[in-house]
Amino acid sequence: MSTTTTRGVAQPAPAKVSNDRPRRALRASSTFNFWLFTGPFLIGLIVFVFVPIGWSIYLSFFEARFTVTPSDFVGFENYKQVLTDVDFLNSLVTFTVFAAFIVPATWALSLGLALLVNRLRFMRAFFRSVFFLPTAVSYVAASLIWKMSIFNGVRFGLANTVIGWFGVDNIAWLASPDPPWYWLVIVTVRLWLQSGFYMILFIAALQNIPRELYEAASIDGAKPGWQTFRYITLPQLRATSTAVILLLLVAAYQAFDEFFNLLSKATWGQPPLVELYKMALGENQNYGAGSAGAVVLTMLICVVTLLQGKIMGFGRGEEGK
Amino acid sequence: MSALSNSNWDRRNVLRAAMGLAAAGGLTACGGNTGRSSGGSGDALVQYFHAYGEAGTEQAIKKYAKAYKGANVTTQWITGSNFEQKLFAALLTKNAPDVFEFHPQIQLIKSGQVADLSDIINPVKDDFNQADITSHTVDGKIYGVRMIDDPQFFFYRPSLFAKAKVEVPTTLEELIEAAAKLKTGKIKGAYLGNDLTPIQNNLIWSAGADTLTADNKPAFNTDEVAAGLKQLRTLFTSGNLLLGAPTDWWDPSAFTQGLTAIQWCGMWAMPAMIEALGDDIGIFPFPKVGSAGRQSVTNGGWSMFVNAKGKNVEAAKEYVKWLWIDQKQYQEDWATSYGFHIPPRTSIAQSATKLKTGLPAEGVKLFNEFGHFDNIGWTQAMIASVNDVMANSVRKDDDPKAQLDACEKKVDTELKKLFG
């Protein structure tokens, strides 16, 4: 039986520790830097996020018309009012319809753009920029362009000019809910605004797929095109797709600007945030009911997001590879 | 080695200090921009105005404010279509305006948001249009100073009427028939605004009803109003109505650009219309609805209010008195130099030569003969409820009577909160 020993073998000299002061200073310096960088943002987070959330929860239990410092405690009365309000409940239906359109459409369009741009041999940066640029445009500005230039109801609107070439009479796209042309306007403006951003995410994910997988598939006889897309590209994009769908869903819940600007004084096509805006900051100035609606909506978003994450396996992307 | 190397201010320290200052500056900036300039003489006041469409109005209101020596007055010119909502929200904050324009609405008084201006108006009360005084008075106290009266009616092109052999409509049926006859391949028959809400009160008045009774009970839910809504629905679906115009009813562009033969608009747009179309303009009131109805004109307008919860209530009252009571030349300038408005001061209205002849004089005549003034009890929440009736029963095909019933419930709830 042989044994090995390190006895007698020269050991590496322990690192020389001069004294504790510099290390302490370094630690103090790190702590200072941490607070220097995070402090302002933390203060901003507390002042502009946590305090309003807390205040909103507080207001939701009070009769708070035309005041944000109420004194008339009403318990769950505001919650009861909001949950039996037909307009608020309809806004949830509007959101569902909107999400059913916009989430798959944006996912498909941004993935399609990413695949196209990623395959380009020339001017890739140019096209990537062209598709990404709308992300920088404000939703309000884009909505006004859509409303006043492209989808206005008169003969010189862009959309009416185009359909006029085919002998179709002018359409008042946003005037009436029957037929619901307003969905076309709303969905197209949002597709234009956000597809570029998600395209960039997909391009990054596409560039992370190992080429060896395609080579191995090719050796095994897989045809390029749909077959490799279906069995290699799409599964490899699973984690990104899940994140994109989650972000799209949250963004759909937050829809406000385009609905507010395109459908003023309509009773249809009002998503939850517009309904809550009308309730709290509109003509009624009912901060109690508006806050109760905000709490209900926040809880709903949390539940839906957790469920979606569970169903789609958010964070399990790596395991799925 | 430079002398600076001995200093404690190495690059890292300088960077830290700069970032610290930037962060502190950023935090200081939060909420710091109140729009109140400092360093001027006396108090600093902020006034809110909605963006008027007529060229030169913003410059005019700033010119008046600059001429005032008692305080440093800053003007917030609020663009966009939701001035009311921005104002209501601002009034709850510390950065609320000291002075603002709005319409007389009782919830502002009940919630203590506007100051009693009786002491500055009473000495000249008799020189005001008495209907304006009434619409700003609650329990004997006057809460706002009327700046301008804005009659609203239909504008039409007499040449197009003659060509289509159409008479000026006096009933809603005739208006619907006229719109059908006036429509051509390029021009629609009539334009009542993109969401039809500007004529909602006129529909009520022209049907012989009213928004509220004298003792503040709902008065709009009648069979005649419901029938009028049904008629409007036929006009809406006829294809003869201009819908989805790039500019809304208050802007004369749809009319002057030849998109419509008839447009609902206000007297403020007359100068722009006359410039574009010359003499080819006529006006008529909203036609009567049903056999018991009567033609109607909206006497809209804007008034000045003082924020009762502001820091400078007395200074704000002084400014309002100076500009809207004492400075008659500015009041006339404001009413007649940009768009046309009727000055609420009788003495100014009588001396305003621009309103004496032609189309403006006709506007004044319709104002006097068919005009309905603001009802202080008819609040923004009630207006919004009737907006929903227009949306659901005219633009959507819901039953008008059921919509009016639902609206009446909402209005009733509001009235109970306001009047008990």
XYZ file of C-alpha atoms in Angstrom:
741
model
C 0.000 0.000 0.000
C 1.435 3.128 -1.032
C 0.633 6.414 0.362
C 1.321 9.786 -0.915
C 2.274 12.610 1.164
C 2.904 16.224 0.551
C 5.217 16.374 3.459
C 8.508 17.799 2.443
C 7.118 19.202 -0.760
C 7.537 22.880 -1.026
C 4.198 24.603 -0.481
C 3.311 27.732 -2.338
C 3.900 30.696 -0.190
C 0.706 32.125 1.277
C -0.362 35.293 -0.292
C 1.075 38.160 1.532
C -1.489 40.092 3.451
C -0.145 43.488 4.135
C -2.881 44.613 6.515
C -6.683 44.763 6.767
C -7.186 48.454 6.032
C -7.107 48.402 2.208
C -9.503 45.428 2.090
C -11.892 47.196 4.438
C -11.486 50.327 2.377
C -12.196 48.315 -0.751
C -15.293 46.841 0.838
C -16.405 50.283 2.000
C -15.705 51.630 -1.422
C -17.747 48.815 -3.035
C -20.631 49.502 -0.695
C -20.431 53.189 -1.456
C -20.382 52.491 -5.192
C -23.317 50.118 -4.847
C -25.456 52.777 -3.181
C -24.171 55.445 -5.511
C -25.371 53.525 -8.522
C -28.492 51.905 -7.145
C -29.555 54.549 -4.621
C -31.119 57.039 -7.044
C -32.961 54.273 -8.845
C -34.105 52.737 -5.573
C -35.407 56.112 -4.426
C -37.148 56.536 -7.783
C -38.630 53.057 -7.470
C -39.924 53.770 -3.975
C -41.263 57.245 -4.782
C -42.745 56.544 -8.184
C -43.751 52.870 -7.917
C -44.158 51.566 -4.378
C -45.673 54.707 -2.822
C -48.282 55.074 -5.633
C -49.127 51.370 -5.379
C -49.567 51.689 -1.605
C -51.568 54.899 -2.027
C -53.722 53.248 -4.659
C -54.505 50.322 -2.356
C -55.349 52.830 0.401
C -57.610 54.860 -1.901
C -59.415 51.742 -3.072
C -61.054 51.440 0.352
C -62.335 55.036 0.438
C -64.929 57.170 -1.264
C -62.488 59.377 -3.172
C -64.231 61.533 -5.741
C -62.315 64.660 -6.706
C -59.783 64.010 -3.933
C -56.745 61.836 -3.291
C -56.823 62.442 0.472
C -60.219 60.981 1.353
C -61.720 60.379 4.773
C -64.857 58.341 4.032
C -63.963 54.646 4.497
C -66.208 52.380 2.403
C -64.540 48.965 2.772
C -64.883 46.792 -0.336
C -67.619 48.942 -1.882
C -65.336 50.199 -4.669
C -64.282 46.626 -5.515
C -67.929 45.621 -5.682
C -68.652 48.569 -7.961
C -65.762 47.775 -10.297
C -66.469 44.044 -10.490
C -70.120 44.689 -11.378
C -69.334 47.520 -13.804
C -70.312 46.368 -17.301
C -67.823 48.736 -18.928
C -64.918 47.380 -16.879
C -65.915 43.780 -17.574
C -66.274 44.584 -21.283
C -62.792 46.062 -21.202
C -61.455 42.668 -20.144
C -63.204 41.141 -23.173
C -61.631 43.839 -25.355
C -58.232 42.987 -23.924
C -58.780 39.272 -24.606
C -59.714 39.954 -28.236
C -56.774 42.328 -28.622
C -54.309 39.880 -27.064
C -55.691 37.055 -29.220
C -54.876 39.167 -32.309
C -51.726 40.946 -31.355
C -49.701 38.318 -29.492
C -49.599 35.629 -32.225
C -49.466 38.207 -35.015
C -46.473 40.050 -33.515
C -44.747 36.780 -32.654
C -45.133 35.481 -36.212
C -44.218 38.769 -37.896
C -41.156 39.450 -35.765
C -39.942 35.866 -36.179
C -40.537 36.084 -39.931
C -38.623 39.359 -40.152
C -35.797 37.914 -38.051
C -35.508 34.879 -40.343
C -35.486 37.097 -43.432
C -32.974 39.605 -42.079
C -30.766 36.838 -40.682
C -30.512 35.196 -44.115
C -29.556 38.391 -45.874
C -26.042 38.491 -47.249
C -26.062 42.199 -48.082
C -27.408 45.257 -46.296
C -28.350 43.239 -43.223
C -27.627 46.153 -40.863
C -29.696 48.470 -43.052
C -32.799 46.265 -42.982
C -32.343 45.512 -39.296
C -32.370 49.277 -38.649
C -35.334 49.866 -40.960
C -37.479 47.339 -39.131
C -36.242 48.424 -35.705
C -36.711 52.182 -36.182
C -40.500 52.269 -35.559
C -39.720 51.159 -31.992
C -38.405 54.686 -31.412
C -41.681 56.309 -32.479
C -44.110 57.322 -29.768
C -47.413 55.440 -29.655
C -49.302 58.732 -29.603
C -47.544 60.077 -32.699
C -48.025 56.800 -34.549
C -51.704 56.662 -33.580
C -52.273 60.168 -34.895
C -50.532 59.338 -38.184
C -52.680 56.217 -38.532
C -55.843 58.125 -37.640
C -55.306 61.296 -39.639
C -53.267 60.215 -42.642
C -53.656 56.520 -43.326
C -57.033 55.481 -41.948
C -59.056 58.681 -42.014
C -62.501 58.360 -43.541
C -62.139 60.789 -46.434
C -61.174 60.216 -50.034
C -57.567 61.356 -49.667
C -56.707 59.034 -46.764
C -54.023 56.552 -47.813
C -56.115 53.432 -47.170
C -59.185 54.891 -48.905
C -57.066 55.995 -51.859
C -55.758 52.442 -52.283
C -59.166 50.765 -52.032
C -60.517 53.486 -54.323
C -58.277 52.153 -57.114
C -60.352 48.963 -56.949
C -63.639 50.834 -57.071
C -64.420 50.439 -53.363
C -66.186 53.372 -51.688
C -64.554 55.273 -48.801
C -64.617 53.536 -45.426
C -64.885 55.398 -42.125
C -62.425 53.080 -40.398
C -62.865 54.356 -36.858
C -66.389 55.754 -36.811
C -68.463 52.678 -36.188
C -68.155 49.298 -34.450
C -70.106 47.594 -37.222
C -68.154 46.361 -39.129
C -65.292 46.558 -36.623
C -62.668 48.056 -38.934
C -61.115 49.765 -35.910
C -59.369 46.494 -35.034
C -57.461 46.645 -38.317
C -56.232 50.140 -37.455
C -55.275 49.263 -33.890
C -53.562 45.973 -34.698
C -51.571 47.379 -37.628
C -50.271 50.373 -35.685
C -49.062 48.158 -32.853
C -47.562 45.602 -35.224
C -45.620 48.384 -36.917
C -44.450 49.804 -33.615
C -43.312 46.691 -31.798
C -42.351 43.993 -34.345
C -38.880 45.481 -34.848
C -37.982 45.150 -31.181
C -38.976 41.498 -30.976
C -37.261 40.868 -34.316
C -33.974 41.915 -32.668
C -34.553 39.411 -29.848
C -35.199 36.642 -32.363
C -32.142 37.581 -34.433
C -29.991 37.301 -31.307
C -31.520 33.917 -30.550
C -31.075 32.701 -34.132
C -27.408 33.622 -34.032
C -27.000 31.514 -30.899
C -28.175 28.306 -32.560
C -25.080 26.111 -33.197
C -24.417 25.576 -36.913
C -23.434 21.992 -36.123
C -27.086 21.158 -35.595
C -27.944 22.167 -39.160
C -24.869 20.343 -40.495
C -25.773 17.189 -38.604
C -29.356 17.440 -39.857
C -28.119 17.898 -43.383
C -25.952 14.800 -43.103
C -28.977 12.915 -41.782
C -30.909 13.964 -44.890
C -33.077 16.767 -43.520
C -34.183 19.164 -46.214
C -33.349 22.822 -45.676
C -36.338 25.102 -45.308
C -39.496 24.074 -43.484
C -38.086 20.772 -42.180
C -35.047 22.312 -40.485
C -37.151 25.242 -39.302
C -39.771 22.939 -37.802
C -37.367 20.504 -36.114
C -34.308 22.618 -35.311
C -34.887 26.382 -35.429
C -38.270 26.521 -33.700
C -37.331 24.231 -30.765
C -34.062 26.136 -30.311
C -36.051 29.396 -30.063
C -38.306 28.039 -27.362
C -36.849 30.102 -24.505
C -36.873 33.302 -26.558
C -40.399 32.606 -27.837
C -41.650 32.106 -24.300
C -40.105 35.381 -23.164
C -41.417 37.204 -26.224
C -44.961 35.926 -25.689
C -44.791 36.886 -22.015
C -43.624 40.404 -22.881
C -46.269 40.724 -25.591
C -48.996 39.666 -23.204
C -47.920 42.169 -20.558
C -47.654 44.879 -23.242
C -51.170 43.993 -24.421
C -52.459 44.473 -20.878
C -50.770 47.877 -20.811
C -52.410 48.992 -24.079
C -53.598 52.547 -23.725
C -52.190 55.144 -26.113
C -53.485 53.842 -29.426
C -56.938 52.969 -28.078
C -57.237 56.314 -26.308
C -56.189 58.321 -29.338
C -57.949 56.305 -32.013
C -61.297 55.657 -30.328
C -62.172 58.806 -28.461
C -65.719 58.891 -27.074
C -66.417 55.339 -28.223
C -67.926 52.763 -25.912
C -66.374 49.830 -27.741
C -62.729 48.830 -28.003
C -61.866 50.169 -24.561
C -59.114 48.123 -22.880
C -58.794 48.018 -19.077
C -56.329 50.902 -18.764
C -58.525 53.243 -20.803
C -61.539 52.227 -18.731
C -59.614 52.860 -15.505
C -58.340 56.182 -16.837
C -61.905 57.251 -17.574
C -63.009 56.083 -14.143
C -60.255 57.778 -12.144
C -58.834 60.577 -14.250
C -61.669 61.250 -16.662
C -64.898 63.091 -16.095
C -65.850 61.058 -13.037
C -62.639 61.680 -11.064
C -63.448 58.650 -8.920
C -60.041 57.752 -7.529
C -61.510 55.155 -5.154
C -63.161 53.041 -7.848
C -60.246 53.630 -10.231
C -57.770 52.418 -7.625
C -59.871 49.338 -6.872
C -59.889 48.579 -10.612
C -56.115 49.028 -10.735
C -55.633 46.567 -7.872
C -57.945 44.036 -9.550
C -56.119 44.448 -12.851
C -52.676 44.097 -11.248
C -53.713 40.868 -9.556
C -55.142 39.599 -12.808
C -51.913 40.354 -14.679
C -49.885 38.535 -11.985
C -52.106 35.453 -12.128
C -52.148 35.307 -15.935
C -48.376 35.827 -16.134
C -47.656 33.094 -13.587
C -50.035 30.713 -15.337
C -48.529 31.493 -18.713
C -45.025 30.969 -17.333
C -46.072 27.654 -15.854
C -47.815 26.434 -18.989
C -45.087 27.529 -21.402
C -42.260 26.595 -19.097
C -40.634 29.954 -18.671
C -37.011 29.415 -17.633
C -36.986 25.822 -18.811
C -35.651 26.758 -22.213
C -32.163 25.446 -21.539
C -33.499 22.089 -20.384
C -35.557 21.821 -23.483
C -32.520 22.011 -25.726
C 4.851 64.629 -11.446
C 2.405 67.411 -11.620
C 1.293 69.301 -8.607
C -2.203 68.032 -9.149
C -1.192 64.465 -8.428
C -0.853 65.333 -4.775
C -4.425 66.432 -4.648
C -7.184 64.158 -3.271
C -9.170 64.917 -6.425
C -8.051 62.056 -8.614
C -10.082 61.035 -11.659
C -12.133 58.513 -9.708
C -13.146 61.083 -7.108
C -14.020 63.604 -9.752
C -16.167 60.988 -11.499
C -17.897 60.067 -8.238
C -18.596 63.694 -7.433
C -19.925 64.331 -10.909
C -22.228 61.300 -10.736
C -23.397 62.295 -7.288
C -24.209 65.769 -8.526
C -25.975 64.351 -11.571
C -28.059 62.043 -9.390
C -28.891 64.833 -6.984
C -29.717 67.103 -9.869
C -31.956 64.468 -11.372
C -33.844 64.042 -8.137
C -34.134 67.770 -7.671
C -35.559 68.009 -11.155
C -38.376 65.621 -10.281
C -41.432 67.763 -9.908
C -39.376 70.881 -9.981
C -40.697 72.219 -13.227
C -43.886 73.840 -12.134
C -44.050 76.242 -14.986
C -43.781 79.076 -12.485
C -41.087 81.510 -13.386
C -39.339 83.308 -10.599
C -37.614 86.569 -10.253
C -40.439 88.654 -11.613
C -42.313 91.317 -9.758
C -44.844 90.307 -7.130
C -46.464 86.859 -6.951
C -45.979 84.105 -9.479
C -49.235 82.872 -11.011
C -49.946 80.069 -13.467
C -52.930 80.118 -15.806
C -54.228 77.178 -17.867
C -55.716 77.631 -21.326
C -56.828 74.970 -23.772
C -55.256 75.345 -27.215
C -57.517 77.535 -29.336
C -57.393 76.740 -33.049
C -57.302 80.327 -34.274
C -53.879 81.676 -35.172
C -52.488 84.258 -32.763
C -54.531 83.314 -29.708
C -51.649 81.851 -27.717
C -49.503 84.910 -28.396
C -52.412 87.187 -27.451
C -53.069 85.579 -24.080
C -49.351 85.664 -23.271
C -49.205 89.305 -24.318
C -52.034 90.210 -21.916
C -50.346 88.283 -19.098
C -47.049 90.044 -19.744
C -48.746 93.430 -19.560
C -49.938 92.702 -16.020
C -47.578 94.250 -13.469
C -49.115 92.878 -10.276
C -47.721 89.362 -10.659
C -45.544 87.227 -12.874
C -48.145 85.266 -14.845
C -47.087 82.115 -16.716
C -49.379 80.525 -19.279
C -49.726 76.771 -19.762
C -51.201 76.268 -23.233
C -52.705 72.787 -23.039
C -52.844 71.000 -26.382
C -54.753 67.814 -27.126
C -58.421 66.998 -26.857
C -58.626 66.163 -23.148
C -58.149 69.568 -21.522
C -60.862 68.780 -18.948
C -59.120 65.661 -17.738
C -55.720 67.336 -17.542
C -57.229 70.237 -15.634
C -59.130 68.041 -13.171
C -56.023 65.984 -12.447
C -53.828 69.089 -12.082
C -56.258 70.706 -9.641
C -55.550 67.913 -7.146
C -51.823 68.548 -7.093
C -49.547 71.177 -5.599
C -48.743 72.349 -9.107
C -52.362 73.223 -9.810
C -52.940 76.396 -11.822
C -53.931 79.524 -9.892
C -56.233 80.625 -12.691
C -57.870 78.480 -15.353
C -60.501 78.615 -18.039
C -63.368 76.149 -18.034
C -67.149 75.951 -18.167
C -69.341 76.574 -15.128
C -69.908 73.194 -13.457
C -71.226 72.748 -9.993
C -68.896 69.932 -8.935
C -66.031 72.436 -8.959
C -67.934 74.531 -6.445
C -69.136 71.626 -4.305
C -65.610 70.281 -4.013
C -64.305 73.722 -3.070
C -62.032 73.987 -6.083
C -63.103 77.414 -7.338
C -63.167 80.697 -5.458
C -66.147 82.997 -5.063
C -65.619 85.950 -7.405
C -68.766 87.874 -6.449
C -66.790 90.779 -5.003
C -64.990 91.495 -8.279
C -68.006 90.873 -10.554
C -70.806 92.518 -8.580
C -69.769 96.110 -9.400
C -70.088 95.362 -13.142
C -72.686 92.590 -12.946
C -75.317 94.570 -14.850
C -72.991 95.013 -17.821
C -72.807 91.226 -18.357
C -75.186 89.082 -20.348
C -77.528 88.073 -17.517
C -77.787 84.493 -18.787
C -74.031 84.210 -18.301
C -74.313 85.582 -14.775
C -77.074 83.058 -13.993
C -75.025 80.160 -15.352
C -72.142 81.036 -13.009
C -74.198 81.634 -9.880
C -74.837 79.209 -7.007
C -76.640 80.330 -3.842
C -76.206 83.957 -4.818
C -72.429 83.706 -5.308
C -70.767 84.123 -8.704
C -67.923 81.685 -9.294
C -66.455 82.603 -12.670
C -66.019 85.457 -15.122
C -67.295 84.754 -18.621
C -64.614 85.632 -21.209
C -66.421 84.754 -24.443
C -69.741 83.369 -25.656
C -69.491 80.902 -28.527
C -72.663 80.207 -30.487
C -72.600 76.941 -32.440
C -74.796 76.200 -35.451
C -74.713 74.727 -38.956
C -72.651 76.373 -41.707
C -73.631 75.637 -45.312
C -72.664 76.530 -48.865
C -75.610 78.401 -50.518
C -74.154 77.696 -53.991
C -74.311 73.941 -53.379
C -77.835 74.247 -51.976
C -78.932 76.128 -55.105
C -77.292 73.579 -57.388
C -79.002 70.667 -55.603
C -82.267 72.657 -55.289
C -82.301 72.273 -51.507
C -83.956 74.674 -49.065
C -82.420 75.451 -45.667
C -83.691 72.632 -43.388
C -85.915 73.505 -40.453
C -86.643 69.937 -39.306
C -84.393 66.930 -38.757
C -86.184 65.071 -41.590
C -85.356 67.939 -43.931
C -81.714 67.911 -42.799
C -81.482 64.180 -43.573
C -83.085 64.706 -46.995
C -80.805 67.671 -47.707
C -77.704 65.631 -46.843
C -78.822 62.975 -49.350
C -79.387 65.502 -52.122
C -76.162 67.401 -51.456
C -73.923 64.335 -51.484
C -71.897 63.930 -54.656
C -68.933 61.743 -55.550
C -66.536 64.096 -53.779
C -68.614 65.968 -51.209
C -70.588 64.473 -48.338
C -73.904 66.001 -47.364
C -73.241 66.957 -43.739
C -70.649 66.820 -40.960
C -71.711 66.700 -37.306
C -68.277 65.941 -35.866
C -66.454 62.626 -35.889
C -68.256 61.242 -32.836
C -71.520 63.245 -33.186
C -71.299 64.451 -29.587
C -71.209 68.214 -30.395
C -74.885 68.163 -31.334
C -76.149 65.975 -28.487
C -77.506 68.851 -26.405
C -79.126 70.403 -29.476
C -80.893 67.145 -30.226
C -82.362 67.296 -26.717
C -83.321 70.989 -26.914
C -84.668 70.751 -30.457
C -86.892 67.853 -29.377
C -88.549 70.125 -26.820
C -86.722 68.602 -23.842
C -83.867 69.861 -21.686
C -80.832 68.425 -19.959
C -82.178 69.127 -16.448
C -85.320 70.628 -15.018
C -85.163 73.902 -13.064
C -85.019 71.905 -9.821
C -82.191 69.722 -11.148
C -83.952 66.534 -12.204
C -83.154 64.686 -15.465
C -85.288 66.097 -18.297
C -83.715 64.548 -21.387
C -85.271 61.085 -21.335
C -88.318 61.626 -23.535
C -89.896 59.719 -26.432
C -89.158 62.664 -28.727
C -85.433 62.555 -27.918
C -85.434 58.775 -28.489
C -87.152 59.301 -31.851
C -84.543 61.925 -32.740
C -81.759 59.483 -31.933
C -83.386 56.940 -34.274
C -83.487 59.544 -37.034
C -79.845 60.372 -36.468
C -79.038 56.678 -36.793
C -80.553 56.668 -40.284
C -78.390 59.658 -41.199
C -75.321 57.946 -39.725
C -75.802 54.802 -41.809
C -76.931 56.600 -44.975
C -73.454 57.210 -46.353
C -74.343 60.894 -46.697
C -72.608 61.931 -43.472
C -68.922 62.823 -43.387
C -67.228 60.439 -40.931
C -63.594 60.058 -39.950
C -62.472 63.509 -41.111
C -58.843 64.357 -40.281
C -59.960 67.488 -38.418
C -62.828 67.526 -35.962
C -65.986 69.662 -35.906
C -64.450 72.720 -34.222
C -62.001 73.179 -37.100
C -63.472 74.573 -40.331
C -61.090 72.632 -42.602
C -63.577 69.908 -43.612
C -65.971 72.641 -44.760
C -63.428 74.932 -46.403
C -61.676 72.038 -48.171
C -64.917 70.939 -49.799
C -65.383 67.667 -47.938
C -68.908 68.546 -46.833
C -71.735 70.871 -47.847
C -72.955 71.424 -44.253
C -70.855 71.482 -41.077
C -71.665 71.939 -37.420
C -69.168 74.460 -36.084
C -68.842 77.608 -33.993
C -68.821 81.294 -34.731
C -65.092 81.362 -33.919
C -64.427 79.753 -37.320
C -66.146 82.464 -39.364
C -63.005 84.496 -40.215
C -61.242 81.386 -41.582
C -64.368 80.344 -43.508
C -64.900 83.802 -45.008
C -61.265 83.913 -46.043
C -61.574 80.546 -47.808
C -65.084 80.758 -49.281
C -65.946 84.459 -49.416
C -69.683 85.068 -49.454
C -70.638 81.468 -50.161
C -71.513 80.740 -46.531
C -74.811 80.600 -44.719
C -75.793 79.528 -41.221
C -78.860 77.902 -39.677
C -79.742 76.545 -36.228
C -80.138 72.879 -35.348
C -83.510 71.975 -36.865
C -86.476 70.995 -34.753
C -86.954 67.349 -33.869
C -90.521 66.081 -33.889
C -93.621 68.225 -34.055
C -93.275 69.782 -30.575
C -89.639 70.758 -30.998
C -87.934 74.076 -31.652
C -84.720 75.009 -33.446
C -81.732 75.456 -31.156
C -78.257 76.967 -30.957
C -75.583 76.100 -28.397
C -74.269 79.129 -26.565
C -70.965 77.673 -25.525
C -68.023 79.666 -24.330
C -65.241 79.822 -21.793
C -64.978 81.377 -18.361
C -62.143 82.253 -15.998
C -61.976 80.607 -12.591
C -59.645 81.014 -9.629
C -58.314 77.909 -7.897
C -59.664 78.237 -4.344
C -57.009 75.835 -3.039
C -54.140 77.703 -4.676
C -51.417 79.507 -2.755
C -52.200 82.933 -4.213
C -55.974 83.191 -4.264
C -56.093 86.939 -3.661
C -53.355 87.653 -6.207
C -55.150 85.410 -8.708
C -58.437 87.260 -8.137
C -56.641 90.564 -8.671
C -55.277 89.300 -11.981
C -58.681 88.009 -13.139
C -60.246 91.330 -12.204
C -57.545 93.260 -14.048
C -57.767 91.217 -17.256
C -61.394 90.114 -17.502
C -63.161 93.009 -15.756
C -60.992 96.114 -16.229
C -59.133 95.623 -19.522
C -61.979 96.083 -21.995
C -59.624 96.563 -24.943
C -58.071 93.118 -24.318
C -61.521 91.561 -23.905
C -62.650 92.939 -27.252
C -59.362 91.925 -28.860
C -59.763 88.391 -27.490
C -63.361 88.150 -28.740
C -63.020 89.601 -32.229
C -59.409 89.738 -33.465
C -58.769 85.993 -34.006
C -61.927 83.934 -34.241
C -65.302 85.597 -33.765
C -66.867 85.286 -30.320
C -69.587 87.325 -28.667
C -68.249 89.412 -25.754
C -70.331 88.651 -22.638
C -70.035 92.316 -21.559
C -72.982 94.158 -23.106
C -70.993 97.372 -23.534
C -68.248 95.554 -25.451
C -70.704 93.503 -27.527
C -72.468 96.720 -28.557
C -69.257 98.411 -29.630
C -67.760 95.407 -31.445
C -68.068 96.635 -35.035
C -66.927 93.330 -36.542
C -70.094 91.686 -35.242
C -72.476 94.337 -36.588
C -72.860 93.252 -40.210
C -72.934 90.239 -42.499
C -72.489 86.673 -41.291
C -71.284 87.580 -37.755
C -74.415 89.690 -37.254
C -76.533 86.705 -38.339
C -74.655 84.603 -35.805
C -75.483 87.086 -33.054
C -79.134 87.006 -34.153
C -79.303 83.187 -33.920
C -77.548 83.401 -30.530
C -80.236 85.744 -29.231
C -83.169 83.925 -30.802
C -82.386 80.235 -30.328
C -79.480 80.084 -27.862
C -79.262 77.790 -24.855
C -76.698 78.679 -22.189
C -74.592 76.482 -19.906
C -76.453 74.819 -17.066
C -74.147 74.816 -14.058
C -75.764 71.619 -12.760
C -74.957 69.714 -15.970
C -71.526 68.346 -15.129
C -68.763 66.643 -17.075
C -69.793 63.205 -15.776
C -73.351 63.786 -17.057
C -72.031 65.005 -20.399
C -69.942 61.827 -20.622
C -73.049 59.722 -19.948
C -74.853 61.330 -22.888
C -71.699 60.814 -24.999
C -72.250 57.097 -24.368
C -75.879 57.374 -25.500
C -74.716 58.904 -28.790
C -72.092 56.192 -29.221
C -74.425 53.306 -28.417
C -77.675 54.353 -30.050
C -76.425 56.242 -33.111
C -72.966 54.894 -33.950
C -73.873 51.456 -32.582
C -77.390 50.147 -33.135
C -78.631 49.891 -29.535
C -82.162 50.845 -28.526
C -82.260 54.634 -27.878
C -84.882 54.421 -25.131
C -82.926 51.774 -23.239
C -79.787 53.900 -23.582
C -81.586 57.003 -22.334
C -82.937 55.011 -19.374
C -79.429 53.831 -18.478
C -78.092 57.367 -18.868
C -80.837 58.764 -16.659
C -79.814 56.374 -13.876
C -76.205 57.564 -14.076
C -77.225 61.235 -14.178
C -79.584 60.668 -11.268
C -76.748 59.165 -9.223
C -74.588 62.204 -9.999
C -77.380 64.582 -9.065
C -77.912 62.808 -5.738
C -74.201 63.163 -4.963
C -74.279 66.863 -5.833
C -77.632 67.945 -4.473
C -78.474 65.174 -2.014
